[in-house]
């Protein structure tokens, strides 16, 4: 059972940050995971009055407030057009629409959960987090950052021409993923995120140049390149076992999902 002693609706990020420096305090997001725990919280800090539930755009980037729900993220036209629907695909299996209407992007990213589809998807994009105290840092650095008492304010995605695809395997349609793979091919190169290993997602590139000019390859060349890159991912990423799948099964599955994602991404070039 969740027990909250004091509830504070923050009037500013500064107030929220100061309150959150005590270990007995917690930031409230959508509370879909927090309310399932058995814990005592001395001070619960609500950010819902600070206008952090909007998605805004400039010519260079998309800025997602920490209180934006996963459902709004799933339905956002700009993100889905840029990623050829990969963002929607990464979110649509998460429990159900009612759940996604409550869960927030800030809670999903800040938690850095090993099972997170959200973290896996955004890690493969040119993404950044904006923290109240530490400022803007790349998501690929934040994912391995030691947890502290800072507050995640925004998630920022740089706009770019890319070919994207998201693939996951689940034992049942709304269960946590057994494994998840997100691949983005852009002028910056290849970004492949592998999540639910079952540890938190990791990011890989294409150091061997196996996918150079992948969208322009012939079908036979793509098949060979995808096979080789799948083997590279399988050999490079550290996998483990849990109640959903063994280490060996995840290793095998990684190459399969990489090939599927590349097949999709290679057929959805967006000016790349």
Short mmCIF file of C-alpha atoms in Angstrom, two decimals, residues 3-271:
data_model
loop_
_atom_site.label_atom_id
_atom_site.label_comp_id
_atom_site.label_asym_id
_atom_site.label_seq_id
_atom_site.Cartn_x
_atom_site.Cartn_y
_atom_site.Cartn_z
CA UNK A 3 1.07 5.92 2.11
CA UNK A 4 1.59 9.67 1.62
CA UNK A 5 1.99 11.93 4.67
CA UNK A 6 2.23 15.35 2.98
CA UNK A 7 1.01 16.37 -0.49
CA UNK A 8 2.40 19.51 -2.14
CA UNK A 9 1.27 20.91 -5.49
CA UNK A 10 4.43 22.75 -6.52
CA UNK A 11 4.08 26.39 -7.55
CA UNK A 12 7.46 26.40 -9.33
CA UNK A 13 10.22 24.04 -10.41
CA UNK A 14 12.51 25.69 -7.88
CA UNK A 15 10.11 24.80 -5.07
CA UNK A 16 9.76 21.24 -6.38
CA UNK A 17 13.54 20.84 -6.62
CA UNK A 18 14.13 22.08 -3.07
CA UNK A 19 11.46 19.79 -1.64
CA UNK A 20 12.83 16.83 -3.60
CA UNK A 21 16.28 17.06 -2.01
CA UNK A 22 14.99 15.09 0.98
CA UNK A 23 15.20 11.33 0.51
CA UNK A 24 11.69 10.90 1.92
CA UNK A 25 10.20 13.03 -0.91
CA UNK A 26 8.94 11.75 -4.29
CA UNK A 27 7.92 13.45 -7.52
CA UNK A 28 4.46 12.36 -8.69
CA UNK A 29 4.11 11.47 -12.36
CA UNK A 30 1.21 9.39 -13.61
CA UNK A 31 1.58 7.19 -10.48
CA UNK A 32 0.80 4.01 -12.43
CA UNK A 33 3.87 2.22 -11.01
CA UNK A 34 4.23 4.11 -7.74
CA UNK A 35 0.75 3.28 -6.48
CA UNK A 36 1.45 -0.45 -6.90
CA UNK A 37 4.36 -0.32 -4.47
CA UNK A 38 4.38 -0.77 -0.72
CA UNK A 39 6.07 2.36 0.55
CA UNK A 40 5.79 5.38 2.81
CA UNK A 41 6.29 8.82 1.26
CA UNK A 42 6.75 11.77 3.56
CA UNK A 43 6.29 14.47 0.89
CA UNK A 44 4.63 13.85 -2.49
CA UNK A 45 5.41 16.60 -5.01
CA UNK A 46 2.87 17.25 -7.76
CA UNK A 47 4.15 18.98 -10.94
CA UNK A 48 0.77 19.05 -12.70
CA UNK A 49 0.27 22.81 -12.22
CA UNK A 50 3.50 23.85 -13.96
CA UNK A 51 2.44 23.56 -17.60
CA UNK A 52 4.72 20.61 -18.32
CA UNK A 53 2.09 18.59 -20.18
CA UNK A 54 2.64 20.10 -23.64
CA UNK A 55 4.51 19.07 -26.80
CA UNK A 56 6.03 22.06 -28.61
CA UNK A 57 8.07 22.36 -31.80
CA UNK A 58 10.67 24.57 -33.39
CA UNK A 59 12.34 24.15 -36.77
CA UNK A 60 15.09 22.09 -35.12
CA UNK A 61 13.48 20.05 -32.35
CA UNK A 62 10.41 18.64 -30.62
CA UNK A 63 10.15 19.41 -26.90
CA UNK A 64 8.08 17.04 -24.77
CA UNK A 65 7.11 18.12 -21.26
CA UNK A 66 7.68 15.58 -18.50
CA UNK A 67 3.96 15.40 -17.68
CA UNK A 68 2.89 14.51 -21.24
CA UNK A 69 1.01 11.21 -21.20
CA UNK A 70 2.16 8.23 -23.21
CA UNK A 71 -1.14 8.33 -25.08
CA UNK A 72 -0.51 11.90 -26.31
CA UNK A 73 2.97 10.82 -27.31
CA UNK A 74 1.54 7.85 -29.18
CA UNK A 75 -0.85 10.08 -31.14
CA UNK A 76 1.58 12.92 -31.93
CA UNK A 77 1.68 13.49 -35.70
CA UNK A 78 5.11 15.13 -35.85
CA UNK A 79 6.90 12.33 -34.01
CA UNK A 80 5.14 9.63 -36.00
CA UNK A 81 5.77 11.29 -39.34
CA UNK A 82 9.45 11.74 -38.56
CA UNK A 83 9.83 8.12 -37.40
CA UNK A 84 7.42 6.53 -39.92
CA UNK A 85 5.16 5.39 -37.07
CA UNK A 86 7.91 3.85 -34.94
CA UNK A 87 6.98 5.96 -31.90
CA UNK A 88 3.36 4.77 -32.11
CA UNK A 89 4.52 1.18 -32.52
CA UNK A 90 6.74 1.43 -29.44
CA UNK A 91 3.83 2.59 -27.27
CA UNK A 92 0.74 0.76 -28.49
CA UNK A 93 1.43 -2.47 -26.57
CA UNK A 94 1.91 -0.79 -23.17
CA UNK A 95 -0.94 -2.29 -21.10
CA UNK A 96 -3.91 -0.35 -22.53
CA UNK A 97 -5.22 3.08 -23.50
CA UNK A 98 -6.41 3.89 -19.96
CA UNK A 99 -2.95 3.13 -18.63
CA UNK A 100 -1.25 5.20 -21.34
CA UNK A 101 -3.58 8.12 -20.57
CA UNK A 102 -2.09 8.21 -17.06
CA UNK A 103 1.57 7.18 -17.47
CA UNK A 104 3.92 10.07 -18.27
CA UNK A 105 6.98 10.33 -20.47
CA UNK A 106 8.94 11.89 -17.60
CA UNK A 107 8.27 8.97 -15.29
CA UNK A 108 9.09 6.45 -18.02
CA UNK A 109 12.40 8.08 -18.97
CA UNK A 110 13.55 9.12 -15.49
CA UNK A 111 12.86 5.65 -14.10
CA UNK A 112 15.19 4.07 -16.66
CA UNK A 113 13.34 0.78 -16.26
CA UNK A 114 14.87 -2.27 -17.89
CA UNK A 115 11.54 -3.17 -19.51
CA UNK A 116 10.86 0.31 -20.90
CA UNK A 117 9.70 0.53 -24.52
CA UNK A 118 9.75 4.33 -24.16
CA UNK A 119 13.41 4.46 -23.18
CA UNK A 120 14.36 2.03 -25.97
CA UNK A 121 12.57 4.12 -28.61
CA UNK A 122 13.93 7.50 -27.56
CA UNK A 123 17.46 6.19 -27.07
CA UNK A 124 17.59 5.41 -30.80
CA UNK A 125 16.60 9.00 -31.66
CA UNK A 126 18.82 12.06 -31.34
CA UNK A 127 17.34 12.73 -27.91
CA UNK A 128 18.19 14.79 -24.85
CA UNK A 129 16.79 15.30 -21.38
CA UNK A 130 16.51 18.69 -19.72
CA UNK A 131 17.08 18.46 -15.96
CA UNK A 132 16.25 21.37 -13.66
CA UNK A 133 19.69 21.47 -12.03
CA UNK A 134 22.02 19.73 -14.49
CA UNK A 135 20.53 21.24 -17.67
CA UNK A 136 20.41 19.51 -21.04
CA UNK A 137 22.35 16.27 -21.51
CA UNK A 138 22.15 13.53 -24.19
CA UNK A 139 19.81 10.69 -23.33
CA UNK A 140 22.60 8.21 -24.10
CA UNK A 141 24.54 9.74 -21.19
CA UNK A 142 21.53 10.09 -18.90
CA UNK A 143 20.59 6.42 -19.23
CA UNK A 144 23.82 5.41 -17.42
CA UNK A 145 23.88 8.38 -15.04
CA UNK A 146 23.70 7.66 -11.33
CA UNK A 147 20.24 8.46 -9.96
CA UNK A 148 20.05 11.67 -7.96
CA UNK A 149 17.45 14.17 -6.70
CA UNK A 150 17.26 16.27 -9.87
CA UNK A 151 13.98 16.78 -11.75
CA UNK A 152 13.44 15.83 -15.38
CA UNK A 153 11.66 18.78 -17.02
CA UNK A 154 11.61 17.99 -20.75
CA UNK A 155 12.61 15.34 -23.28
CA UNK A 156 13.96 16.89 -26.48
CA UNK A 157 14.16 15.17 -29.87
CA UNK A 158 16.17 16.73 -32.69
CA UNK A 159 14.42 16.76 -36.04
CA UNK A 160 16.18 14.92 -38.87
CA UNK A 161 15.51 12.88 -41.99
CA UNK A 162 15.66 9.25 -40.99
CA UNK A 163 14.47 5.72 -41.61
CA UNK A 164 13.10 4.25 -38.38
CA UNK A 165 11.55 1.01 -37.15
CA UNK A 166 10.58 -0.47 -33.79
CA UNK A 167 10.24 -4.19 -33.13
CA UNK A 168 9.40 -6.03 -29.94
CA UNK A 169 8.47 -9.55 -28.91
CA UNK A 170 6.02 -10.27 -26.10
CA UNK A 171 4.65 -13.46 -24.61
CA UNK A 172 1.24 -11.77 -24.61
CA UNK A 173 0.15 -8.58 -26.34
CA UNK A 174 0.14 -6.23 -23.31
CA UNK A 175 2.93 -7.87 -21.31
CA UNK A 176 6.38 -6.39 -20.79
CA UNK A 177 8.59 -7.07 -23.82
CA UNK A 178 10.82 -10.13 -23.86
CA UNK A 179 13.10 -8.01 -26.05
CA UNK A 180 12.78 -4.72 -27.91
CA UNK A 181 14.83 -3.23 -30.76
CA UNK A 182 14.65 0.27 -32.22
CA UNK A 183 16.73 1.25 -35.26
CA UNK A 184 17.15 4.69 -36.83
CA UNK A 185 19.21 5.32 -39.98
CA UNK A 186 20.03 8.96 -40.64
CA UNK A 187 22.77 11.18 -42.02
CA UNK A 188 24.37 10.94 -38.57
CA UNK A 189 24.69 7.20 -38.98
CA UNK A 190 23.05 4.16 -37.40
CA UNK A 191 21.53 4.20 -33.91
CA UNK A 192 20.28 0.87 -32.59
CA UNK A 193 18.77 0.58 -29.12
CA UNK A 194 18.21 -2.83 -27.54
CA UNK A 195 15.91 -2.93 -24.51
CA UNK A 196 14.44 -5.49 -22.10
CA UNK A 197 17.71 -7.44 -22.23
CA UNK A 198 16.27 -7.67 -19.40
CA UNK A 199 18.44 -4.72 -18.25
CA UNK A 200 17.91 -1.11 -19.29
CA UNK A 201 18.34 -0.29 -22.96
CA UNK A 202 21.78 0.05 -24.55
CA UNK A 203 22.77 1.97 -27.68
CA UNK A 204 24.92 0.67 -30.54
CA UNK A 205 26.21 2.20 -33.74
CA UNK A 206 27.65 0.65 -36.89
CA UNK A 207 31.38 0.66 -36.21
CA UNK A 208 31.98 -1.95 -38.92
CA UNK A 209 30.13 0.02 -41.58
CA UNK A 210 27.79 -2.88 -42.34
CA UNK A 211 24.80 -0.61 -43.02
CA UNK A 212 26.48 2.15 -44.99
CA UNK A 213 23.97 3.30 -47.65
CA UNK A 214 21.54 0.60 -46.48
CA UNK A 215 18.36 2.22 -47.94
CA UNK A 216 20.00 2.33 -51.39
CA UNK A 217 21.22 -1.30 -51.38
CA UNK A 218 19.73 -3.98 -53.62
CA UNK A 219 17.45 -6.56 -51.91
CA UNK A 220 20.23 -9.14 -51.86
CA UNK A 221 22.71 -6.65 -50.41
CA UNK A 222 20.20 -5.65 -47.74
CA UNK A 223 19.60 -9.27 -46.79
CA UNK A 224 23.33 -9.89 -46.35
CA UNK A 225 23.91 -6.62 -44.46
CA UNK A 226 20.97 -7.27 -42.12
CA UNK A 227 22.26 -10.78 -41.40
CA UNK A 228 25.73 -9.46 -40.58
CA UNK A 229 24.44 -6.57 -38.46
CA UNK A 230 22.10 -8.90 -36.57
CA UNK A 231 25.08 -11.12 -35.74
CA UNK A 232 27.02 -8.03 -34.61
CA UNK A 233 24.23 -7.00 -32.22
CA UNK A 234 23.88 -10.55 -30.90
CA UNK A 235 27.60 -10.77 -30.17
CA UNK A 236 27.96 -7.25 -28.74
CA UNK A 237 24.99 -6.79 -26.39
CA UNK A 238 25.02 -8.45 -22.97
CA UNK A 239 21.81 -10.40 -22.40
CA UNK A 240 20.39 -12.11 -19.34
CA UNK A 241 17.56 -14.41 -18.36
CA UNK A 242 14.45 -13.98 -16.23
CA UNK A 243 10.92 -15.40 -15.92
CA UNK A 244 10.04 -14.28 -19.47
CA UNK A 245 12.95 -15.73 -21.41
CA UNK A 246 16.42 -17.20 -21.11
CA UNK A 247 19.67 -15.46 -21.98
CA UNK A 248 20.12 -17.76 -25.00
CA UNK A 249 16.63 -17.06 -26.32
CA UNK A 250 17.17 -13.31 -26.11
CA UNK A 251 20.47 -13.64 -27.94
CA UNK A 252 18.75 -15.51 -30.77
CA UNK A 253 15.78 -13.13 -30.78
CA UNK A 254 17.99 -10.04 -31.02
CA UNK A 255 19.23 -10.97 -34.48
CA UNK A 256 15.68 -11.75 -35.62
CA UNK A 257 14.28 -8.40 -34.43
CA UNK A 258 17.21 -6.47 -35.90
CA UNK A 259 16.57 -8.04 -39.32
CA UNK A 260 12.85 -7.27 -39.09
CA UNK A 261 13.51 -3.67 -38.08
CA UNK A 262 15.99 -3.16 -40.91
CA UNK A 263 13.54 -4.62 -43.41
CA UNK A 264 10.94 -2.07 -42.28
CA UNK A 265 13.36 0.86 -42.05
CA UNK A 266 14.88 0.10 -45.42
CA UNK A 267 11.50 0.38 -47.07
CA UNK A 268 10.46 3.66 -45.44
CA UNK A 269 13.18 6.09 -46.49
CA UNK A 270 12.12 9.64 -45.61
CA UNK A 271 14.34 11.65 -47.88
#
